[in-house]
Tab-separated table of C-alpha atoms and ligand atoms in Angstrom:
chain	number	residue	atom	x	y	z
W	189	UNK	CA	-13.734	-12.415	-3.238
W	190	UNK	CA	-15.508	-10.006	-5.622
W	191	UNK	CA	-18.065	-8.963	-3.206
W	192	UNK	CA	-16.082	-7.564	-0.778
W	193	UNK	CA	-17.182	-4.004	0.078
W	194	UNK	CA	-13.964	-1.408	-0.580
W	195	UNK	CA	-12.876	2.089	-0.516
W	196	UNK	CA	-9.719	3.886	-1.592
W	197	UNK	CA	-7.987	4.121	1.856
W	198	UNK	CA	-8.269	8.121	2.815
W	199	UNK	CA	-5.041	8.202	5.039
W	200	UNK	CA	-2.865	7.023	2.345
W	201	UNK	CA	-0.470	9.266	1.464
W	202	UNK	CA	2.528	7.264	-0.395
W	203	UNK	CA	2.825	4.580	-2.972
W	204	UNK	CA	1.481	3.985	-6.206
W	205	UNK	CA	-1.561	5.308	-5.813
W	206	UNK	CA	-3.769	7.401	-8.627
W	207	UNK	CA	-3.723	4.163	-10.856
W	208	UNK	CA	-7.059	2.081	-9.975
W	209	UNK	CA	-4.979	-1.622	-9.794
W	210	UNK	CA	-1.971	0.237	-7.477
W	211	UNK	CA	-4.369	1.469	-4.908
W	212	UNK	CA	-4.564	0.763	-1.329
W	213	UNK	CA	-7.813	-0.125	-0.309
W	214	UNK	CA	-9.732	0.553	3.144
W	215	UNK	CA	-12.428	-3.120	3.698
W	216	UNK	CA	-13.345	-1.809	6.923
W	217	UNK	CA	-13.341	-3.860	10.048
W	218	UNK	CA	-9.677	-2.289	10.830
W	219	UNK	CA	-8.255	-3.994	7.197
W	220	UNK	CA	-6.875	-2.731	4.338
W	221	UNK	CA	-5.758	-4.316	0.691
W	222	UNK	CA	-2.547	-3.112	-0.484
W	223	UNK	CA	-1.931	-4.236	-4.197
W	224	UNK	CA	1.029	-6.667	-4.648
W	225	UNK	CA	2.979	-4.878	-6.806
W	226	UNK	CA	4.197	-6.272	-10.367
W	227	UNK	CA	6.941	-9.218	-10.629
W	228	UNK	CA	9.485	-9.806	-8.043
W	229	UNK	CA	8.444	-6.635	-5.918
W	230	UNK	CA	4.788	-7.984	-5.004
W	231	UNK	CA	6.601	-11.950	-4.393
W	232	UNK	CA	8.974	-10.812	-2.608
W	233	UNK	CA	6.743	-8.783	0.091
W	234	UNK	CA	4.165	-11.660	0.093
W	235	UNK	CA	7.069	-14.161	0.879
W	236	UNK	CA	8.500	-11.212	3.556
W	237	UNK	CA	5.075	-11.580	5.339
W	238	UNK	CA	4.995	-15.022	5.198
W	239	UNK	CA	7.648	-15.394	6.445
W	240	UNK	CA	7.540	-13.412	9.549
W	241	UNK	CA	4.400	-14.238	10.162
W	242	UNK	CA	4.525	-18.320	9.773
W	243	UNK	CA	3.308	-19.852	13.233
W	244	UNK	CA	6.117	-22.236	12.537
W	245	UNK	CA	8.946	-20.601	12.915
W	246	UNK	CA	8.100	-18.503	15.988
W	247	UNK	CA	12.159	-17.487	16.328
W	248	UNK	CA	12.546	-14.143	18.700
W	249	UNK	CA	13.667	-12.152	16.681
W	250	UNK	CA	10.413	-12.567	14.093
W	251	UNK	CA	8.271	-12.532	16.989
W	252	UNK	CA	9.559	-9.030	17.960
W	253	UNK	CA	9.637	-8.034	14.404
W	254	UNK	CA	6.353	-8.845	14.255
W	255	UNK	CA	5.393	-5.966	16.984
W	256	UNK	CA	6.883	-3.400	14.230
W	257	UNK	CA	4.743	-4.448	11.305
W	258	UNK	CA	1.042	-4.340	10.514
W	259	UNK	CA	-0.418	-8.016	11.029
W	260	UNK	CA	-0.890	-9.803	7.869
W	261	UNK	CA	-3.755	-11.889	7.758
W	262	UNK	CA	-3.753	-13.458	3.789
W	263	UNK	CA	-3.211	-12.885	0.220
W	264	UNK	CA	-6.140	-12.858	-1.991
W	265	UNK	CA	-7.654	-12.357	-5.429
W	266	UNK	CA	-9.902	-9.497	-5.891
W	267	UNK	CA	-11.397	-8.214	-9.332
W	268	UNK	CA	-8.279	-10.009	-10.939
W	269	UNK	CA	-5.720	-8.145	-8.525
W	270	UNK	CA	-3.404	-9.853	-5.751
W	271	UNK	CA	-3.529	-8.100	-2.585
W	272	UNK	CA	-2.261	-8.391	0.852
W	273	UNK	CA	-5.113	-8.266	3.841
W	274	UNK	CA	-3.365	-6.198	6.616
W	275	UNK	CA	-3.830	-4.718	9.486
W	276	UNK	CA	-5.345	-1.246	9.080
W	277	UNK	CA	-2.694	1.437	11.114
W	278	UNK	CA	-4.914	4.419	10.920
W	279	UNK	CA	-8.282	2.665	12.002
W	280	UNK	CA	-10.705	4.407	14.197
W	281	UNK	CA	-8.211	7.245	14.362
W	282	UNK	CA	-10.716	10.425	13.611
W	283	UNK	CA	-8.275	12.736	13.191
W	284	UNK	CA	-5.075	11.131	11.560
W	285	UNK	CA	-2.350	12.157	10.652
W	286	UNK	CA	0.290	10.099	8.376
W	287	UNK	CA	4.149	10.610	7.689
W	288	UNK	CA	5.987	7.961	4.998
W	289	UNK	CA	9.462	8.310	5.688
W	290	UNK	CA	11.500	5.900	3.032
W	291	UNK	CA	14.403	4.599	5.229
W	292	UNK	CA	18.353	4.262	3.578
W	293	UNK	CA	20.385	6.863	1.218
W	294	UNK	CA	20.979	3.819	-1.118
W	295	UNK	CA	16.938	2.329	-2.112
W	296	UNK	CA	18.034	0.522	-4.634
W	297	UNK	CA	18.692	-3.157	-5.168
W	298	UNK	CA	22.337	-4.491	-5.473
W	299	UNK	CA	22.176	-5.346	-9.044
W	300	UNK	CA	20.288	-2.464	-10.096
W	301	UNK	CA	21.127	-0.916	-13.535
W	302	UNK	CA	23.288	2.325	-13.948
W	303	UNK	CA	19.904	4.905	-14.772
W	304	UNK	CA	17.859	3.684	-11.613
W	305	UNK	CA	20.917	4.746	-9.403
W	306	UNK	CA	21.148	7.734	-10.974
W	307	UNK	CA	17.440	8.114	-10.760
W	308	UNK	CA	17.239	7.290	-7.093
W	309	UNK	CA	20.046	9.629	-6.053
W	310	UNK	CA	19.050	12.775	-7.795
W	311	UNK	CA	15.769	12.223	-6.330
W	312	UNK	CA	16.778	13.776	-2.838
W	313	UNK	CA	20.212	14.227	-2.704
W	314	UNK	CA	19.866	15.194	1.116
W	315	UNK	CA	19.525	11.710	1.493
W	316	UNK	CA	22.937	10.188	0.862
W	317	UNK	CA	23.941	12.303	4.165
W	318	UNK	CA	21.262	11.628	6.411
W	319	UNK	CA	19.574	8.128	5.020
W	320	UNK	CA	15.610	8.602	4.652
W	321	UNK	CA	13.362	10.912	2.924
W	322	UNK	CA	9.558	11.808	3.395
W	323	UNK	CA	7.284	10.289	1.078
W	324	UNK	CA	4.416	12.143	1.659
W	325	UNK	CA	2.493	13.023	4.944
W	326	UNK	CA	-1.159	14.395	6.044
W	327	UNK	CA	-2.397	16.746	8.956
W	328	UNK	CA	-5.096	17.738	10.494
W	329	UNK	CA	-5.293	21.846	10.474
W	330	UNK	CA	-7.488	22.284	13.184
W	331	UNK	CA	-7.994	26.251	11.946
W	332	UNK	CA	-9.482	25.295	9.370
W	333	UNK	CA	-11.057	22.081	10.452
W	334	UNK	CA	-9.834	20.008	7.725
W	335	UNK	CA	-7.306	17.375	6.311
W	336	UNK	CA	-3.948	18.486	4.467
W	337	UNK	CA	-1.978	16.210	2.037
W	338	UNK	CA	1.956	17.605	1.354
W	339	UNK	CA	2.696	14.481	-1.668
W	340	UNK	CA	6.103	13.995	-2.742
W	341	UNK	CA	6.455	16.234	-4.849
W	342	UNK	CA	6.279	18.624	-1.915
W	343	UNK	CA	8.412	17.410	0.494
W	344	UNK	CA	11.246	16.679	-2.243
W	345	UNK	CA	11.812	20.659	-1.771
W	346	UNK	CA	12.972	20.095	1.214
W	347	UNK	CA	16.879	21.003	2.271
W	348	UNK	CA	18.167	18.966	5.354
W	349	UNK	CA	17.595	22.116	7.649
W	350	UNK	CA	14.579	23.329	6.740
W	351	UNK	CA	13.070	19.537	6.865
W	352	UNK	CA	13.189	19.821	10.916
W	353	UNK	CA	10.354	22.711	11.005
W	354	UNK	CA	8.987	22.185	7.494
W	355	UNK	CA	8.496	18.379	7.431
W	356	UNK	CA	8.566	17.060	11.684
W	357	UNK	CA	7.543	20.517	12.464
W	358	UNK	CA	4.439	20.747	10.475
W	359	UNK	CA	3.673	17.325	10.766
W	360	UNK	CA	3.743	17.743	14.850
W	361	UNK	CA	2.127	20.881	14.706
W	362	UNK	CA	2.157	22.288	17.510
W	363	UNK	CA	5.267	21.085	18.949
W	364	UNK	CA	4.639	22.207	22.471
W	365	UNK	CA	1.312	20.117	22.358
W	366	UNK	CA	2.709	17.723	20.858
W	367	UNK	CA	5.258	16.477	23.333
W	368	UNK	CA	3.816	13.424	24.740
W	369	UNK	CA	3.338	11.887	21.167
W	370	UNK	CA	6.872	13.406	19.910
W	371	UNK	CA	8.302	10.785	23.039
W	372	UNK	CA	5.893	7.848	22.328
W	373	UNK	CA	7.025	7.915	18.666
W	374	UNK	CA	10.770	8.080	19.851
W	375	UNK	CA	10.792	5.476	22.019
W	376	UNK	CA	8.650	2.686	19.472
W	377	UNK	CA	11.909	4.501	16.987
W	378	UNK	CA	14.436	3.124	19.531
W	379	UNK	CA	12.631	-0.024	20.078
W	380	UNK	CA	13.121	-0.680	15.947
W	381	UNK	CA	16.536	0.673	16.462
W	382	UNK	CA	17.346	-1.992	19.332
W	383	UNK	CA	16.081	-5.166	16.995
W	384	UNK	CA	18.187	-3.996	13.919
W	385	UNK	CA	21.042	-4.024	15.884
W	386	UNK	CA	20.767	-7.203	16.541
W	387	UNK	CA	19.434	-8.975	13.309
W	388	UNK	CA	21.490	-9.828	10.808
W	389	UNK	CA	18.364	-11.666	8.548
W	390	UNK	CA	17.304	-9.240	6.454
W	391	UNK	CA	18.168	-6.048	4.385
W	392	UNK	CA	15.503	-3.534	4.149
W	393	UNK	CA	15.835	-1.921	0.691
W	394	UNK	CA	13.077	1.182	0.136
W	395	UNK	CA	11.567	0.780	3.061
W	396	UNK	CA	8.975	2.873	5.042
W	397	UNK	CA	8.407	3.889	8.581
W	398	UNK	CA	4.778	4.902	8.885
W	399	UNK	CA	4.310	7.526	11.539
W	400	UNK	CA	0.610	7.784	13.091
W	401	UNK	CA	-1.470	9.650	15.252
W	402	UNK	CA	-4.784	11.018	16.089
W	403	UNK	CA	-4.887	14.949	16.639
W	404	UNK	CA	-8.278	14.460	17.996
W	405	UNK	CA	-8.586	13.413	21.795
W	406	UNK	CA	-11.931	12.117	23.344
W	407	UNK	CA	-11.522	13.771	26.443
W	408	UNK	CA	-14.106	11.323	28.567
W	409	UNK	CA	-12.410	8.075	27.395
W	410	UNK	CA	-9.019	8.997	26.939
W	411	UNK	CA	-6.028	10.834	28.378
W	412	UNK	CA	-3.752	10.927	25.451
W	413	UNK	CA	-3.286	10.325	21.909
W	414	UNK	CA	-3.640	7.289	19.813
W	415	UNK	CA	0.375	7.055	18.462
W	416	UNK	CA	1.643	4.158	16.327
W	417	UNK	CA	4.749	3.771	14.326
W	418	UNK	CA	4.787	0.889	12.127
W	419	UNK	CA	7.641	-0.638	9.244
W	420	UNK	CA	5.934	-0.796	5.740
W	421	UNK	CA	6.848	-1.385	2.466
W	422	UNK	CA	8.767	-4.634	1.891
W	423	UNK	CA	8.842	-4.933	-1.839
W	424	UNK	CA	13.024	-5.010	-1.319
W	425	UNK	CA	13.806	-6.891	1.702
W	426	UNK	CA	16.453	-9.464	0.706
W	427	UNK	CA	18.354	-12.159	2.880
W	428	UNK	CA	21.484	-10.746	4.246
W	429	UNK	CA	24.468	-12.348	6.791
W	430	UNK	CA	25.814	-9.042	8.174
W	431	UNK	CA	24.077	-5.484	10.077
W	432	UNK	CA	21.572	-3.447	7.516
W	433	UNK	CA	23.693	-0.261	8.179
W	434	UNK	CA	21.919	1.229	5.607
W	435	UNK	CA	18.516	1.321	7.507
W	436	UNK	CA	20.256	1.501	10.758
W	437	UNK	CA	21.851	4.907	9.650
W	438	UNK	CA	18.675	6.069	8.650
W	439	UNK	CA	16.839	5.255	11.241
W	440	UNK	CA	19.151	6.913	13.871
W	441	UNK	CA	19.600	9.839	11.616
W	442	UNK	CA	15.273	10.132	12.438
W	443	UNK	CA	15.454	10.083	15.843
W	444	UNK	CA	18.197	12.632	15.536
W	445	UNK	CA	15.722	14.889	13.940
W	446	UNK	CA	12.590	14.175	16.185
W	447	UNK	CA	14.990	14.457	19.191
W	448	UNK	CA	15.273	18.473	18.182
W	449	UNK	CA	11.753	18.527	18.495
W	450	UNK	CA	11.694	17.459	22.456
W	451	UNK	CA	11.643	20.479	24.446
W	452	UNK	CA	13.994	19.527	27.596
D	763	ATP	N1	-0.950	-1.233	7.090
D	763	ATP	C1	-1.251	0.019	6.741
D	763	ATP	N2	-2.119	0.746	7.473
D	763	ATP	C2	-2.442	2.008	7.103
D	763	ATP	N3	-1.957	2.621	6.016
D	763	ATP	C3	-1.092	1.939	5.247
D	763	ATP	C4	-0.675	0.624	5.569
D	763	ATP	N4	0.175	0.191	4.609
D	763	ATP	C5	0.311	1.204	3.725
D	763	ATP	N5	-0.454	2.260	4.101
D	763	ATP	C6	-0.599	3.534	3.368
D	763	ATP	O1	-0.365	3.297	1.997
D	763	ATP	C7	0.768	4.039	1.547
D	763	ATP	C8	1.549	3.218	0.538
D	763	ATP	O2	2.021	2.028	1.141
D	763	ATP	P1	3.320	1.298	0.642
D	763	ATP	O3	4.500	2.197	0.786
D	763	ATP	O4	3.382	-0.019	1.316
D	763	ATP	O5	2.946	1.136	-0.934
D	763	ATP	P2	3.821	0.961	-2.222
D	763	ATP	O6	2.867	1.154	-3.337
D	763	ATP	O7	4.562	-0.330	-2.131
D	763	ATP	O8	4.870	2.160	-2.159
D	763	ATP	P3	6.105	2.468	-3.158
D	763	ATP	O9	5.515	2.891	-4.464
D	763	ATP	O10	6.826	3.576	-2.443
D	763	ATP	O11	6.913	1.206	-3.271
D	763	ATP	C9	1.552	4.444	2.798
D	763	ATP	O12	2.232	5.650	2.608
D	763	ATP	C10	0.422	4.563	3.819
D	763	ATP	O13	-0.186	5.843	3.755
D	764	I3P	O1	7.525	7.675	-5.430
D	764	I3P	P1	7.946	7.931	-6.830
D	764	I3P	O2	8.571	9.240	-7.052
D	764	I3P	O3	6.909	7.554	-7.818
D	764	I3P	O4	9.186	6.958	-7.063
D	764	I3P	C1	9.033	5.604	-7.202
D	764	I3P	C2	9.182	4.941	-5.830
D	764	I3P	O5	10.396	5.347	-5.225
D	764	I3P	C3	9.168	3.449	-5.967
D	764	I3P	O6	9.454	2.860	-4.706
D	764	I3P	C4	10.231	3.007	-6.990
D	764	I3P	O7	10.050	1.663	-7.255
D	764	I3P	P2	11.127	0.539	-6.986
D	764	I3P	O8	12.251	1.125	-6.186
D	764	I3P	O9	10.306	-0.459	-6.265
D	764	I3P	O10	11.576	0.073	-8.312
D	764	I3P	C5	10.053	3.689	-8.329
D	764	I3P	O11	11.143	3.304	-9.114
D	764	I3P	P3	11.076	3.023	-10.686
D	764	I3P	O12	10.817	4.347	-11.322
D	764	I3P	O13	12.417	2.472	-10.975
D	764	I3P	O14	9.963	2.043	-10.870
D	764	I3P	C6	10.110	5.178	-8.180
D	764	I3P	O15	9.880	5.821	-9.423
């Protein structure tokens, strides 16, 4: 597997990235590699994708799950490193732009110790009211013609009000353009929204929602924008019996948000 041709993926913009074995990477073809991350976290998302996408156990609920989550094609070895092969979100998109939005005020696991809780709350407090927080996003600024990355770091500044314009605002830049991809992303939100409602199989622990589009539009071939919203991230998705109100709250507390961005 060591000969297969690899770049760090540009339209990352979350994640353990920076260290060379942590890095999502972009094989072309529409794939990417995303590392498997160190002990349980990297088994556990393997097993996750496995799972959902074993042709044996085609169950409805999996197959519609399925819909929301990049396709995984394999696990592999490369230069000593297990990765997932997945399905590349942002491919062909010439103009993308990326939002990580880590879904639930409570992302960590139930038998976490004392200092990660801690940790994890203080990170955003905002959070514990209204259940996600961004991760990091990327725009295109067409004044100046070029990409912008807001890490972290950046959007961990953010209050719950000034998130709307700062964060969705920016990111959706601008809004009265951006209408028709505003309602696409909504309705793939509710879509998500609809299945967790209804499954009680798993509990999504610091997860993602990746939201994509293109800012550029080829005006011969097409009459909108490439739009995608995808669930990532599944280093802490655990069997559960009862309703993942913890994502669900999240999750509706989102399309609260982009729902102030619709001009009626
Ligand atoms: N299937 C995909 N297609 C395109 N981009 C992706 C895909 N999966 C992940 N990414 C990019 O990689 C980033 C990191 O992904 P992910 O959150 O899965 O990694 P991680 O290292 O497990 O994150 P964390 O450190 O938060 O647990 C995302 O923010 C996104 O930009
Ligand atoms: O994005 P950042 O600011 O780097 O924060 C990290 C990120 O939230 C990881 O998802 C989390 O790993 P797990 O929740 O998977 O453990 C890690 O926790 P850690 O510091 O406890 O490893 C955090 O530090």
């Amino acid at each position: 597997m060591d000969r297969i041709n690899s770049e760090p993926l540009r339209t990352q913009v979350a994640g353990r990235h920076g260290d060379k074995t942590n890095e999502v990477l972009d094989i072309g073809d529409g794939y990417i590699l995303k590392p498997a991350q160190s002990r349980e976290r990297g088994t556990r998302e393997i097993n996750f994708y496995q799972t959902v996408f074993n042709i044996e156990n085609e169950t409805e609920d999996l197959l519609t799950l399925r819909s929301f989550i990049p396709v995984f094609y394999d696990s592999l070895i490369k230069d000593d490193v297990t990765y997932m092969k997945l399905e590349n979100i942002t491919w062909k998109m010439k103009q993308a732009c990326v939002m990580d939005i880590k879904i639930g005020a409570i992302t960590w696991d139930p038998d976490a110790p004392a200092d990660k809780i801690e940790r994890e709350r203080k990170k955003f407090p905002p959070s514990q009211e209204i259940g996600f927080r961004l991760a990091g996003f990327m725009i295109f600024n067409e004044e100046t013609n070029s990409t912008e990355h807001y890490a972290q770091s950046y959007c961990l500044h953010f209050t719950k009000e000034s998130l709307l314009h700062q964060g969705f605002g920016k990111f959706f830049h601008p809004v009265t353009a951006k209408q028709d991809v505003i309602k696409i992303t909504l309705s793939k939100l509710y879509s998500i929204e609809k299945w967790f409602l209804n499954q009680k199989r798993f509990q999504f622990i610091s997860s993602s929602i990746l939201l994509v589009y293109d800012n550029h539009i080829d005006s011969e071939t097409e009459s909108s924008r490439k739009c995608d919203v995808r669930m990532i991230d599944f280093t802490h998705v655990h069997p559960t019996d009862s309703t993942d109100t913890n994502y669900v709250h999240g999750l509706q507390m989102l399309i609260k948000y982009l729902t102030q961005l619709v001009q009626l």
